[in-house]
Amino acid sequence: MIRLLICEDQALVRAGYVTIFNAQPDMTVVGEAADGREAVSKARELRPDVVVMDIRMPQLDGIEATRQLAGPGSAEPMRILVVTTFNVDSYVYDALRAGASGFLLKDAPPPELINGVRTVARGESLLSPAVTRTLIGRFADRIRPTAEPITTLTTREQEVTKLIAEGLSNAEIAERLVISAETVKTYVSRILTKLDLRDRVQIVVLAYRTGLVS
């Protein structure tokens, strides 16, 4: 059973999430939070499997709440699924850097939202290819290149990293490089280990920060 904490300041939206998730046979909402401080407090108290986090909330915004729950200083990082409004939010990139495991747009249909929670609960990252290309592209001018050790990757690993950053799935990468999906999974695992990263979201962020993708 996937235990969920819903963090959303709009009561109607929050109630909608609760209804959708509780209707699933493998999900249960164990708590709700209407602001960022309450989100952090309840997450630490309840230890849910997935935190569904809005970005714009009173008291403490979702980015800082995510950083406190899943950022570099977290002893036991939680799995955070950020749900944001594309036309309003300008903080998606910051949320990913703060430790979010993925994000969806608020107008995503229920099946996509449900699948997103299951994906994050499995320990995988959630990056819709189309959304990834659009959002990262939109915020690319805010990303300052760093000297992080992308050079430790082999030529093929860098190639896979670029394709991940472009929003391609493992199957699409396999097709593009004419290799098996299992081989792609092996490359992704090596990239994560070499760069000491947690998931595909962090691979995307690092690819842009190092200038591997622009």
GROMACS .gro file of C-alpha atoms in nm:
model
  214
    1MET     CA    1   0.000   0.000   0.000
    2ILE     CA    2   0.143   0.339  -0.104
    3ARG     CA    3   0.102   0.589   0.181
    4LEU     CA    4   0.054   0.947   0.064
    5LEU     CA    5   0.076   1.293   0.215
    6ILE     CA    6  -0.106   1.562   0.014
    7CYS     CA    7   0.041   1.913   0.045
    8GLU     CA    8  -0.182   2.167  -0.127
    9ASP     CA    9  -0.318   2.499   0.002
   10GLN     CA   10  -0.636   2.495  -0.207
   11ALA     CA   11  -0.892   2.289  -0.018
   12LEU     CA   12  -1.090   2.191  -0.327
   13VAL     CA   13  -0.782   2.068  -0.514
   14ARG     CA   14  -0.661   1.886  -0.204
   15ALA     CA   15  -0.996   1.713  -0.163
   16GLY     CA   16  -0.984   1.608  -0.528
   17TYR     CA   17  -0.644   1.446  -0.480
   18VAL     CA   18  -0.764   1.262  -0.170
   19THR     CA   19  -1.066   1.126  -0.357
   20ILE     CA   20  -0.859   1.014  -0.657
   21PHE     CA   21  -0.588   0.842  -0.455
   22ASN     CA   22  -0.810   0.677  -0.195
   23ALA     CA   23  -1.010   0.522  -0.479
   24GLN     CA   24  -0.703   0.323  -0.585
   25PRO     CA   25  -0.663  -0.027  -0.438
   26ASP     CA   26  -0.292   0.025  -0.371
   27MET     CA   27  -0.300   0.379  -0.226
   28THR     CA   28  -0.409   0.549   0.093
   29VAL     CA   29  -0.384   0.914   0.197
   30VAL     CA   30  -0.244   0.925   0.550
   31GLY     CA   31  -0.234   1.301   0.588
   32GLU     CA   32  -0.298   1.645   0.442
   33ALA     CA   33  -0.116   1.977   0.474
   34ALA     CA   34  -0.237   2.323   0.375
   35ASP     CA   35   0.097   2.506   0.399
   36GLY     CA   36   0.467   2.434   0.373
   37ARG     CA   37   0.549   2.425   0.742
   38GLU     CA   38   0.267   2.182   0.807
   39ALA     CA   39   0.390   1.975   0.510
   40VAL     CA   40   0.738   1.938   0.662
   41SER     CA   41   0.601   1.863   1.009
   42LYS     CA   42   0.350   1.602   0.894
   43ALA     CA   43   0.594   1.439   0.653
   44ARG     CA   44   0.846   1.388   0.933
   45GLU     CA   45   0.575   1.261   1.166
   46LEU     CA   46   0.394   1.028   0.923
   47ARG     CA   47   0.686   0.918   0.700
   48PRO     CA   48   0.469   0.867   0.387
   49ASP     CA   49   0.597   0.676   0.086
   50VAL     CA   50   0.527   0.971  -0.144
   51VAL     CA   51   0.466   1.339  -0.072
   52VAL     CA   52   0.253   1.514  -0.335
   53MET     CA   53   0.377   1.873  -0.310
   54ASP     CA   54   0.240   2.198  -0.447
   55ILE     CA   55   0.498   2.472  -0.500
   56ARG     CA   56   0.312   2.788  -0.409
   57MET     CA   57   0.194   2.758  -0.050
   58PRO     CA   58   0.178   2.993   0.250
   59GLN     CA   59   0.419   2.988   0.546
   60LEU     CA   60   0.684   2.797   0.351
   61ASP     CA   61   0.685   2.736  -0.023
   62GLY     CA   62   0.700   2.389  -0.171
   63ILE     CA   63   1.058   2.431  -0.290
   64GLU     CA   64   1.194   2.495   0.058
   65ALA     CA   65   0.969   2.225   0.202
   66THR     CA   66   1.108   1.984  -0.058
   67ARG     CA   67   1.464   2.089   0.022
   68GLN     CA   68   1.410   2.020   0.392
   69LEU     CA   69   1.255   1.679   0.323
   70ALA     CA   70   1.464   1.557   0.031
   71GLY     CA   71   1.760   1.792  -0.015
   72PRO     CA   72   2.131   1.717   0.027
   73GLY     CA   73   2.115   1.767   0.403
   74SER     CA   74   1.835   1.515   0.453
   75ALA     CA   75   1.936   1.208   0.651
   76GLU     CA   76   1.654   1.004   0.496
   77PRO     CA   77   1.539   1.183   0.177
   78MET     CA   78   1.170   1.144   0.104
   79ARG     CA   79   1.014   1.089  -0.235
   80ILE     CA   80   0.854   1.413  -0.348
   81LEU     CA   81   0.624   1.447  -0.647
   82VAL     CA   82   0.582   1.814  -0.729
   83VAL     CA   83   0.259   1.911  -0.904
   84THR     CA   84   0.284   2.255  -1.060
   85THR     CA   85   0.103   2.497  -1.290
   86PHE     CA   86   0.318   2.554  -1.600
   87ASN     CA   87   0.182   2.896  -1.693
   88VAL     CA   88   0.225   3.032  -1.340
   89ASP     CA   89   0.518   2.854  -1.180
   90SER     CA   90   0.869   2.967  -1.258
   91TYR     CA   91   1.031   2.744  -0.998
   92VAL     CA   92   1.028   2.394  -1.147
   93TYR     CA   93   1.402   2.380  -1.197
   94ASP     CA   94   1.457   2.494  -0.837
   95ALA     CA   95   1.222   2.221  -0.715
   96LEU     CA   96   1.424   1.956  -0.898
   97ARG     CA   97   1.748   2.086  -0.752
   98ALA     CA   98   1.583   2.086  -0.409
   99GLY     CA   99   1.542   1.710  -0.433
  100ALA     CA  100   1.205   1.644  -0.596
  101SER     CA  101   1.179   1.302  -0.759
  102GLY     CA  102   0.966   1.438  -1.040
  103PHE     CA  103   0.690   1.671  -1.140
  104LEU     CA  104   0.360   1.684  -1.321
  105LEU     CA  105   0.144   1.967  -1.440
  106LYS     CA  106  -0.174   2.035  -1.246
  107ASP     CA  107  -0.387   1.975  -1.552
  108ALA     CA  108  -0.257   1.618  -1.586
  109PRO     CA  109  -0.546   1.370  -1.615
  110PRO     CA  110  -0.607   1.143  -1.311
  111PRO     CA  111  -0.454   0.831  -1.473
  112GLU     CA  112  -0.129   1.022  -1.533
  113LEU     CA  113  -0.129   1.151  -1.176
  114ILE     CA  114  -0.192   0.801  -1.038
  115ASN     CA  115   0.083   0.653  -1.255
  116GLY     CA  116   0.315   0.933  -1.143
  117VAL     CA  117   0.268   0.842  -0.778
  118ARG     CA  118   0.332   0.475  -0.849
  119THR     CA  119   0.646   0.561  -1.046
  120VAL     CA  120   0.790   0.777  -0.768
  121ALA     CA  121   0.692   0.519  -0.504
  122ARG     CA  122   0.902   0.260  -0.689
  123GLY     CA  123   1.202   0.484  -0.643
  124GLU     CA  124   1.207   0.602  -1.002
  125SER     CA  125   1.198   0.960  -1.123
  126LEU     CA  126   0.908   1.102  -1.316
  127LEU     CA  127   0.992   1.317  -1.615
  128SER     CA  128   0.744   1.339  -1.899
  129PRO     CA  129   0.962   1.381  -2.209
  130ALA     CA  130   0.753   1.660  -2.359
  131VAL     CA  131   0.732   1.848  -2.030
  132THR     CA  132   1.103   1.799  -1.965
  133ARG     CA  133   1.204   1.952  -2.297
  134THR     CA  134   0.972   2.248  -2.250
  135LEU     CA  135   1.038   2.326  -1.885
  136ILE     CA  136   1.414   2.275  -1.878
  137GLY     CA  137   1.441   2.471  -2.201
  138ARG     CA  138   1.236   2.752  -2.054
  139PHE     CA  139   1.456   2.781  -1.744
  140ALA     CA  140   1.790   2.705  -1.910
  141ASP     CA  141   1.895   3.070  -1.895
  142ARG     CA  142   1.886   3.048  -1.513
  143ILE     CA  143   2.131   2.756  -1.503
  144ARG     CA  144   2.491   2.849  -1.442
  145PRO     CA  145   2.746   2.595  -1.575
  146THR     CA  146   2.969   2.437  -1.311
  147ALA     CA  147   3.286   2.232  -1.316
  148GLU     CA  148   3.120   1.919  -1.181
  149PRO     CA  149   3.285   1.588  -1.283
  150ILE     CA  150   3.091   1.511  -1.601
  151THR     CA  151   3.429   1.428  -1.758
  152THR     CA  152   3.442   1.106  -1.556
  153LEU     CA  153   3.183   0.965  -1.794
  154THR     CA  154   3.282   0.771  -2.103
  155THR     CA  155   3.183   0.903  -2.444
  156ARG     CA  156   2.889   0.662  -2.461
  157GLU     CA  157   2.777   0.753  -2.107
  158GLN     CA  158   2.784   1.121  -2.199
  159GLU     CA  159   2.578   1.039  -2.506
  160VAL     CA  160   2.319   0.861  -2.291
  161THR     CA  161   2.323   1.152  -2.047
  162LYS     CA  162   2.245   1.396  -2.329
  163LEU     CA  163   1.951   1.187  -2.446
  164ILE     CA  164   1.814   1.161  -2.092
  165ALA     CA  165   1.838   1.538  -2.064
  166GLU     CA  166   1.647   1.572  -2.388
  167GLY     CA  167   1.363   1.381  -2.226
  168LEU     CA  168   1.399   1.044  -2.400
  169SER     CA  169   1.284   0.729  -2.223
  170ASN     CA  170   1.505   0.420  -2.196
  171ALA     CA  171   1.321   0.260  -2.487
  172GLU     CA  172   1.370   0.570  -2.704
  173ILE     CA  173   1.738   0.588  -2.612
  174ALA     CA  174   1.780   0.220  -2.700
  175GLU     CA  175   1.619   0.281  -3.038
  176ARG     CA  176   1.830   0.589  -3.106
  177LEU     CA  177   2.158   0.417  -3.018
  178VAL     CA  178   2.059   0.077  -3.159
  179ILE     CA  179   2.120  -0.105  -2.831
  180SER     CA  180   1.895  -0.300  -2.594
  181ALA     CA  181   1.684  -0.138  -2.322
  182GLU     CA  182   1.874  -0.347  -2.065
  183THR     CA  183   2.201  -0.197  -2.187
  184VAL     CA  184   2.054   0.151  -2.148
  185LYS     CA  185   1.951   0.067  -1.790
  186THR     CA  186   2.310  -0.042  -1.723
  187TYR     CA  187   2.444   0.287  -1.859
  188VAL     CA  188   2.197   0.487  -1.649
  189SER     CA  189   2.303   0.294  -1.338
  190ARG     CA  190   2.670   0.364  -1.410
  191ILE     CA  191   2.602   0.734  -1.466
  192LEU     CA  192   2.417   0.761  -1.135
  193THR     CA  193   2.698   0.582  -0.952
  194LYS     CA  194   2.985   0.776  -1.112
  195LEU     CA  195   2.825   1.115  -1.054
  196ASP     CA  196   2.679   1.023  -0.713
  197LEU     CA  197   2.328   1.115  -0.827
  198ARG     CA  198   1.995   0.983  -0.703
  199ASP     CA  199   1.779   0.962  -1.015
  200ARG     CA  200   1.716   1.077  -1.373
  201VAL     CA  201   1.594   1.415  -1.255
  202GLN     CA  202   1.937   1.493  -1.115
  203ILE     CA  203   2.100   1.367  -1.435
  204VAL     CA  204   1.895   1.620  -1.633
  205VAL     CA  205   1.983   1.904  -1.396
  206LEU     CA  206   2.354   1.819  -1.401
  207ALA     CA  207   2.359   1.790  -1.780
  208TYR     CA  208   2.238   2.148  -1.809
  209ARG     CA  209   2.454   2.281  -1.527
  210THR     CA  210   2.770   2.141  -1.686
  211GLY     CA  211   2.681   2.263  -2.031
  212LEU     CA  212   2.664   1.908  -2.171
  213VAL     CA  213   2.320   2.013  -2.300
  214SER     CA  214   2.215   2.368  -2.373
   0.00000   0.00000   0.00000
